[in-house]
Coordinates of C-alpha atoms and ligand atoms in Angstrom, one line a residue:
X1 CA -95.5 -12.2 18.5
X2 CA -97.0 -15.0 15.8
X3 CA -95.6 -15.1 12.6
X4 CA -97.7 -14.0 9.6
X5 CA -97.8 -17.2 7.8
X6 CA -97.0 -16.6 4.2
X7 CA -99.6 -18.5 2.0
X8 CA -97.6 -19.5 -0.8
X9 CA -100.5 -21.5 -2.7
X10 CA -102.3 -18.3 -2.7
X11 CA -99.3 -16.2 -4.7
X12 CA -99.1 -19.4 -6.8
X13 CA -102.1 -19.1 -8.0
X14 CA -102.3 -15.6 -9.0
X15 CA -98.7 -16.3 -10.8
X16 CA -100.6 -19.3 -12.4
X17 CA -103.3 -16.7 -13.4
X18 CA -100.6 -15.0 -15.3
X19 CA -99.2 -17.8 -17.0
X20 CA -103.3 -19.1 -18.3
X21 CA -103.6 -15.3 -19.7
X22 CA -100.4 -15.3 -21.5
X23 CA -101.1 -18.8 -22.7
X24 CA -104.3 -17.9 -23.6
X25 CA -103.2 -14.8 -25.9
X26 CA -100.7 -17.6 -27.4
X27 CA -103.1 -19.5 -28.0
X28 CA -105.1 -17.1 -30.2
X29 CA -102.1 -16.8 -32.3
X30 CA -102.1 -20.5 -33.0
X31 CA -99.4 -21.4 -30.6
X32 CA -100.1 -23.8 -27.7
X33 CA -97.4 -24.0 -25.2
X34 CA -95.3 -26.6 -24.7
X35 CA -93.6 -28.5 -22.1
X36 CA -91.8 -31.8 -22.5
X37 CA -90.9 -33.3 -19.2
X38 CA -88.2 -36.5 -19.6
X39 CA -88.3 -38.8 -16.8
X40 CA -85.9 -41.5 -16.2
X41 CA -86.7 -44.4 -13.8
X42 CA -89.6 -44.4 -11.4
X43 CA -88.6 -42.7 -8.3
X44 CA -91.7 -42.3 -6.2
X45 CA -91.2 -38.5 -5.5
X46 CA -90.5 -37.4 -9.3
X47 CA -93.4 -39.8 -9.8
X48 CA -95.3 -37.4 -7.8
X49 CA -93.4 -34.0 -8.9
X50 CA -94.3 -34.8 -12.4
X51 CA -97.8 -35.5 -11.9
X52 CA -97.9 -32.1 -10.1
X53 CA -96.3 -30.1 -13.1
X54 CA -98.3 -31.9 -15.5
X55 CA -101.3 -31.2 -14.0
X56 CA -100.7 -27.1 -13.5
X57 CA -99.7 -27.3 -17.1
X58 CA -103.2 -28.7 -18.4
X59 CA -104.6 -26.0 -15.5
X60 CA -103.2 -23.3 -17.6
X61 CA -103.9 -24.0 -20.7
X62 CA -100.7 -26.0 -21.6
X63 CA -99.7 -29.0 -23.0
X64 CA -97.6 -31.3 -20.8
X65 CA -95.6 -34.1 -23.0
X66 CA -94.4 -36.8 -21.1
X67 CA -91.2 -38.9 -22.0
X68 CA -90.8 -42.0 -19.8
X69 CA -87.5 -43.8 -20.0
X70 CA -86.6 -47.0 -18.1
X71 CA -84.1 -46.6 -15.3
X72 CA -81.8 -48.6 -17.3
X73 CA -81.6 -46.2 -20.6
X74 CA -78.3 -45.3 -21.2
X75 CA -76.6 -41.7 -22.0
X76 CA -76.4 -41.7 -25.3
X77 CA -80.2 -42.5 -26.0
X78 CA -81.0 -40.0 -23.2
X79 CA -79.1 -37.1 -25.3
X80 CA -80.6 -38.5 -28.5
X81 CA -84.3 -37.6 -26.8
X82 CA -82.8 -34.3 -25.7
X83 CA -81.4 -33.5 -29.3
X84 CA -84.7 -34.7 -31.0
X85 CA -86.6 -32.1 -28.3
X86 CA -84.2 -29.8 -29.4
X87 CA -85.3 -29.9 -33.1
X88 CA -89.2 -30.2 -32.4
X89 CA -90.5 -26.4 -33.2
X90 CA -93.4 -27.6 -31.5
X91 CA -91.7 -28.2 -27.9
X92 CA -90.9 -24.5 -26.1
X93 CA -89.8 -26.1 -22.8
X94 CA -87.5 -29.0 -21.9
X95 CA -87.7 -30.7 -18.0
X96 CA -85.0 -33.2 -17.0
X97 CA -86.9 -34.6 -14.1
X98 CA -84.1 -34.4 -11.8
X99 CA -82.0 -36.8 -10.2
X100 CA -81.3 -38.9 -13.0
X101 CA -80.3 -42.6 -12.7
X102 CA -76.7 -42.7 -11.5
X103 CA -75.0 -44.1 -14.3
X104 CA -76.1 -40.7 -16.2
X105 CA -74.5 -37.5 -15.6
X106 CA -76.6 -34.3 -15.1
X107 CA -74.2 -32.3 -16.0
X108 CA -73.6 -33.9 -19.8
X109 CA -77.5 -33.7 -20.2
X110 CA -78.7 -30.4 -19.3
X111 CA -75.5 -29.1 -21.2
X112 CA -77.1 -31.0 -24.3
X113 CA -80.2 -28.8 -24.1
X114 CA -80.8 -25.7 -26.0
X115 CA -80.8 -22.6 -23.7
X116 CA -83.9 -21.5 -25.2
X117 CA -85.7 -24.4 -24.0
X118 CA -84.0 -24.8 -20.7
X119 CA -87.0 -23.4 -18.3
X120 CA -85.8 -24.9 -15.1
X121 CA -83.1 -22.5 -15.6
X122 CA -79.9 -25.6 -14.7
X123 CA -78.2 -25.1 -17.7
X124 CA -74.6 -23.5 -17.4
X125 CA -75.9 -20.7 -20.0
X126 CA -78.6 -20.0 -17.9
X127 CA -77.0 -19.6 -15.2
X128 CA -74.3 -17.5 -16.5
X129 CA -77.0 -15.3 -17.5
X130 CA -78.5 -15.3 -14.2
X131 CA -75.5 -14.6 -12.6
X132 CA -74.0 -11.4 -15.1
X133 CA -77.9 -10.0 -15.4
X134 CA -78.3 -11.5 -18.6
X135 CA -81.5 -12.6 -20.1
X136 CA -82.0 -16.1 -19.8
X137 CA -84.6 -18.5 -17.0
X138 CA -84.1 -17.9 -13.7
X139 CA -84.1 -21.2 -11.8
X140 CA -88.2 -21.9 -10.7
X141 CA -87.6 -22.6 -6.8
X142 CA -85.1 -19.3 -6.3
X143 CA -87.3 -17.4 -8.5
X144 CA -90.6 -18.6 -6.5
X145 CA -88.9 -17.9 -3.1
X146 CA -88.2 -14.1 -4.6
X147 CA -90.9 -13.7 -5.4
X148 CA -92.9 -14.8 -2.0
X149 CA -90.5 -12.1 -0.6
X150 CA -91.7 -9.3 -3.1
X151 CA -95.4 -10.4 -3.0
X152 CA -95.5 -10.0 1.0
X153 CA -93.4 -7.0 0.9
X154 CA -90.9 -8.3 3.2
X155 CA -87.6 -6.0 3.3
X156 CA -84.5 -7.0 0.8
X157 CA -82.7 -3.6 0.9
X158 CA -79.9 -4.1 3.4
X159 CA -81.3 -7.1 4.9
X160 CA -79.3 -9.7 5.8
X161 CA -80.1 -13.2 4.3
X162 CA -78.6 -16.2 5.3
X163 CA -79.3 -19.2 3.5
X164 CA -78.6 -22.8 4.7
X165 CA -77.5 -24.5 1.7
X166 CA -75.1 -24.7 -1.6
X167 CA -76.8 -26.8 -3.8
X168 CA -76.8 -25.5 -7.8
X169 CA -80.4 -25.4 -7.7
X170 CA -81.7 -23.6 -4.4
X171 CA -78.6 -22.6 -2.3
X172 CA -76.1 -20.9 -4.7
X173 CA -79.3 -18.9 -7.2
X174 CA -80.6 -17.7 -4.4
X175 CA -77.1 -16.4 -3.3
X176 CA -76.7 -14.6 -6.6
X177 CA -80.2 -13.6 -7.3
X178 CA -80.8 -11.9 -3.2
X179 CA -77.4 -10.2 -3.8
X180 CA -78.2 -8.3 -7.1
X181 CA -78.5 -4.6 -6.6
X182 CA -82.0 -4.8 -7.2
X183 CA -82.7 -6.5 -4.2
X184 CA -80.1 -6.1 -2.5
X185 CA -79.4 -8.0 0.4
X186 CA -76.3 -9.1 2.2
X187 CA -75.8 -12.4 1.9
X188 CA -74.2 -15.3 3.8
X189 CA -74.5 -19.1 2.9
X190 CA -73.9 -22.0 5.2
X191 CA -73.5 -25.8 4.8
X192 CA -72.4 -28.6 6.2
X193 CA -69.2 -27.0 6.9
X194 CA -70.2 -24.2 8.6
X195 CA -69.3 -24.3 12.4
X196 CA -72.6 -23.0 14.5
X197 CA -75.1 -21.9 11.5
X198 CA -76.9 -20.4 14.6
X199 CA -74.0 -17.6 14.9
X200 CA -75.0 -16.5 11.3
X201 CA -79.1 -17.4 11.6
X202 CA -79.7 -15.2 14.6
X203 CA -78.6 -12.2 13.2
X204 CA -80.6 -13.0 10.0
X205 CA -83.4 -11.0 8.7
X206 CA -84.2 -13.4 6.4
X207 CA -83.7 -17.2 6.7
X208 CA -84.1 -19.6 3.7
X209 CA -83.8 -23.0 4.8
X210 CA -82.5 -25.7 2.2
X211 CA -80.7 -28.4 3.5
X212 CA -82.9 -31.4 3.2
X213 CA -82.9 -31.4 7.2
X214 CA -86.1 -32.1 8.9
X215 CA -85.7 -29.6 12.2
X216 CA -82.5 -28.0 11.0
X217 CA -84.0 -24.2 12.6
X218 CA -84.8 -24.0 15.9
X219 CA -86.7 -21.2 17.7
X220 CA -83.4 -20.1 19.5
X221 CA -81.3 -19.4 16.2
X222 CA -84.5 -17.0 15.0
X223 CA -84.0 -13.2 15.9
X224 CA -87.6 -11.7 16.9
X225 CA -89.3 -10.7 13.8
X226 CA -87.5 -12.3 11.1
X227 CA -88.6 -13.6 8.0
X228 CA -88.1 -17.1 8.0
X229 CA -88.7 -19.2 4.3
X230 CA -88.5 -23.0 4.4
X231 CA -87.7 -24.7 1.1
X232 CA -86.7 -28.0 2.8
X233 CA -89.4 -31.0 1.5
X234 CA -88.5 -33.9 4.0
X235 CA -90.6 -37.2 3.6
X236 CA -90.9 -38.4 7.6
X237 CA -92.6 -42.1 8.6
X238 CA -95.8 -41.7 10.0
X239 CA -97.6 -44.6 10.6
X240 CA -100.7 -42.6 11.5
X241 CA -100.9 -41.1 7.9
X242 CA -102.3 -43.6 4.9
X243 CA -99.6 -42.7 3.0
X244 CA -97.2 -43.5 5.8
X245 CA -95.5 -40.4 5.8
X246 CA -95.7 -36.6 6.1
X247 CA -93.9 -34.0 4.9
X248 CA -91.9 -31.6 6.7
X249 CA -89.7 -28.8 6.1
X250 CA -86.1 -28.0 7.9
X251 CA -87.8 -25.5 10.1
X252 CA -88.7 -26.4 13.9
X253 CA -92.6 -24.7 12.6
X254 CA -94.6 -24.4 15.8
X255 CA -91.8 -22.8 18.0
X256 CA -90.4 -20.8 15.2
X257 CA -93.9 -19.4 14.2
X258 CA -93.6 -17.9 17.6
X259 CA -91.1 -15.9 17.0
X260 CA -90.7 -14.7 13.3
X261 CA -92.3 -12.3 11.9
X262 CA -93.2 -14.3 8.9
X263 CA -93.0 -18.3 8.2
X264 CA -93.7 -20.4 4.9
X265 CA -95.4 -23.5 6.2
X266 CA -94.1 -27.1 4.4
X267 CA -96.6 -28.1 2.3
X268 CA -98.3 -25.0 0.8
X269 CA -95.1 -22.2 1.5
X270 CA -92.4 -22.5 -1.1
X271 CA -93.5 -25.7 -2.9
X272 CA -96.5 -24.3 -5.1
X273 CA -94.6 -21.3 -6.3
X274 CA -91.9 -23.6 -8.0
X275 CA -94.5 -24.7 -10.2
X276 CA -96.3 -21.5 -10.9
X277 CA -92.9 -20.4 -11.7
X278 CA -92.5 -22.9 -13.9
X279 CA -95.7 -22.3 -16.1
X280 CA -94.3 -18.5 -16.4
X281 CA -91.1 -19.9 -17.8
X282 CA -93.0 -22.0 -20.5
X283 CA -94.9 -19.4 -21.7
X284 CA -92.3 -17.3 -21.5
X285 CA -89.8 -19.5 -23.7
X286 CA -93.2 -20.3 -26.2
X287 CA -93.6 -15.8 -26.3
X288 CA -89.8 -15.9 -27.3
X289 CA -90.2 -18.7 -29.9
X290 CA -93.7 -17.4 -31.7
X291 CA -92.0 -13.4 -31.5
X292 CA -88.8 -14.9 -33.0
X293 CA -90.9 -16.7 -36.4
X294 CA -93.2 -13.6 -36.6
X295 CA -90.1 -11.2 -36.5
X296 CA -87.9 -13.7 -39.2
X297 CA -91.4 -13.5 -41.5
X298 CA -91.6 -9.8 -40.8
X299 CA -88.3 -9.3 -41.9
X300 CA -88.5 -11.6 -45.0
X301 CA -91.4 -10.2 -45.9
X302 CA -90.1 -6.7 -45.7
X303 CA -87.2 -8.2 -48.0
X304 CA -89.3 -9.9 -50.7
X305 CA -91.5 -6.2 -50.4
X306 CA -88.3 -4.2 -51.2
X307 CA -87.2 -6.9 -54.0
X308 CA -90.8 -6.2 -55.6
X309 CA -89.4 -2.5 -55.2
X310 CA -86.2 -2.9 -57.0
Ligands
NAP401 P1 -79.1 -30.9 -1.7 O1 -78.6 -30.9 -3.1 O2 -79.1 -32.1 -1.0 O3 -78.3 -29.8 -0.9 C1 -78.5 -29.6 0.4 C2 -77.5 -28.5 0.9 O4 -77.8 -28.3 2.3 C3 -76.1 -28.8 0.7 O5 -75.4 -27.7 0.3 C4 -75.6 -29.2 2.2 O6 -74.3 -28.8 2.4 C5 -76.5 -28.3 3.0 N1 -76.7 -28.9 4.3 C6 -77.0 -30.2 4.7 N2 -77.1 -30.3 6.0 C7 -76.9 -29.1 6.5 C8 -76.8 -28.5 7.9 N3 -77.0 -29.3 8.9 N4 -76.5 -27.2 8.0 C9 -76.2 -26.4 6.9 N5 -76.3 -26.9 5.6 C10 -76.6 -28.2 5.5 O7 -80.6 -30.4 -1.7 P2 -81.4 -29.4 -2.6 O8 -81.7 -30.0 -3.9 O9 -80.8 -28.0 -2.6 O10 -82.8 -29.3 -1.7 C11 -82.8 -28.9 -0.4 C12 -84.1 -29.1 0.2 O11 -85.1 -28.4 -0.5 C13 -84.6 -30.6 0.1 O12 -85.4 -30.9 1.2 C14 -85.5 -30.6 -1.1 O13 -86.5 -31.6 -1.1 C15 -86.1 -29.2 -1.1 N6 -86.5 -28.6 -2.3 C16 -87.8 -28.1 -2.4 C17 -88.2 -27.5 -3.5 C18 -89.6 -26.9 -3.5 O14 -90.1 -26.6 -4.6 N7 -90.1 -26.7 -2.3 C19 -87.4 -27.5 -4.7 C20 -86.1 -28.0 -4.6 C21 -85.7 -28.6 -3.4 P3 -73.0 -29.4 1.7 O15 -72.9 -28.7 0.4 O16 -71.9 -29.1 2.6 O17 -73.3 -30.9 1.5

């Protein structure tokens, strides 16, 4: 049996849809939405990742405002930006293009932002929320691979997911967010120290591969039929390409497409739905911040109307 290959730009897009409608009724109310993405350094692939989320932004309606910072800057003027983006009514969203140089630590950075803003969903509010069922953002890739599963209708309730990877951004949310009751699957997570992943992966229903590992899922640790979601973005040499590389995901594709029953491909599975999740996010934080100014004038006007009264 072939795989139904999952076409991840094409739920993007209709999640992008979303995003330009919401924006647009924003827009009408004299509220653009906002996104400010701080980038520090010049790594080649934020480079590129930032490019990409600026570019959906403008796609949807959205303004994209870009802070680049020399490798070099130091914490304290990092937080400053942070504080000042903060402040700014105008700015809904705030991006740490992530990873930061090494003398700077994540952690003290997306703790400086305001929850409200924090769309990529990293900050330790967030995912408190996220993890107690608590409003708050959901973190865009998790979110985006969720939603891939909902939009092809693929089985959560009593399935068993196993997800290669711990990371705070992919691995771990997407432990928390398959096991809600909602959707609830059973979930096990393996890493680096997991002996024989395989064990766990070929009685998966679901596999979400997100280890960084170019090749990391095989054919023979798939069970016939199962849904298999690659997250993995791996930059490989290849001298026959003009940009001397391709990407690839952690799955082995062609002999795993055999045997699933569905299969994200690398590019064009999981990668365009991070975005499009994304743009939901900053319209959704830009709703939250024009509803909470109508609602405080609503109710001061209701006060100065029943002062008028007295
Ligand atoms: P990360 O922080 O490097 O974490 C990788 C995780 O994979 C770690 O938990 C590691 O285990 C585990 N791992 C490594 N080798 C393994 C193996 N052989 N077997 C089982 N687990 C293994 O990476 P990340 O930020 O989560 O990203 C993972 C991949 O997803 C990368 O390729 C990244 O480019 C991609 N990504 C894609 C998107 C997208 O939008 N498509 C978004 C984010 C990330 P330990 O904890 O034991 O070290």
């Amino acid at each position: 049996m072939a795989a139904k290959i999952i076409d991840g730009k094409a739920v993007a897009a209709k999640m992008r849809e979303e995003a330009r409608t919401r924006a647009a009724a924003l827009e009408a109310r004299g509220v653009r939405p906002c996104l400010a993405v701080v980038l520090a350094g010049e790594d080649p692939a934020s480079l590129s990742y930032v490019a990409a989320k600026e570019k959906a932004l403008a796609g949807a309606g959205m303004e994209g405002r870009e802070f680049r910072l020399p490798a070099g800057v130091g914490e304290a003027e990092l937080l400053g930006v942070i504080n000042a983006l903060n402040a700014d009514e105008t700015v809904h969203g705030i991006l740490v293009q992530l990873p930061l140089p090494s003398h700077i630590r994540e952690k003290a950075v997306i703790s400086a932002m305001d929850p409200a803003k924090d769309v990529d969903g990293f900050h330790p509010v967030s995912v408190g929320n996220m993890v107690l069922g608590g409003k708050g953002f959901l973190p865009c890739t998790p979110h985006g691979v969720l939603v891939l599963l909902r939009e092809e209708g693929i089985p959560t309730d009593g399935a068993h997911a196993v997800i290669l990877g711990r990371s705070n951004i992919v691995g771990k949310p997407l432990a928390a967010l398959l096991s809600r009751r909602e959707v609830n699957a059973t979930v096990t997570i393996c890493h680096t120290g997991t002996r024989n992943p395989g064990l766990y992966t070929k009685e998966a229903d679901i596999i979400i591969a997100a280890a960084g590992r170019p090749g990391l899922i095989s054919a023979g640790m798939v069970k016939e039929g199962a849904a298999v979601i690659d997250v993995g973005v791996n930059r490989v040499a290849d001298s026959s390409s003009k940009k001397g590389y391709r990407l690839l995901g952690d799955v082995d594709y062609g002999p795993v497409a055999e045997k699933a029953g569905w299969i994200t491909p690398v590019p064009g599975g999981v990668g365009p739905m991070t975005v499009a999740m994304l743009l939901l996010n900053v319209v959704e934080a830009a709703e939250n911040a024009a509803n909470a100014v109508s609602g405080a004038n609503t109710a001061s006007g209701a006060r100065a109307a029943a002062a008028r009264h007295d």
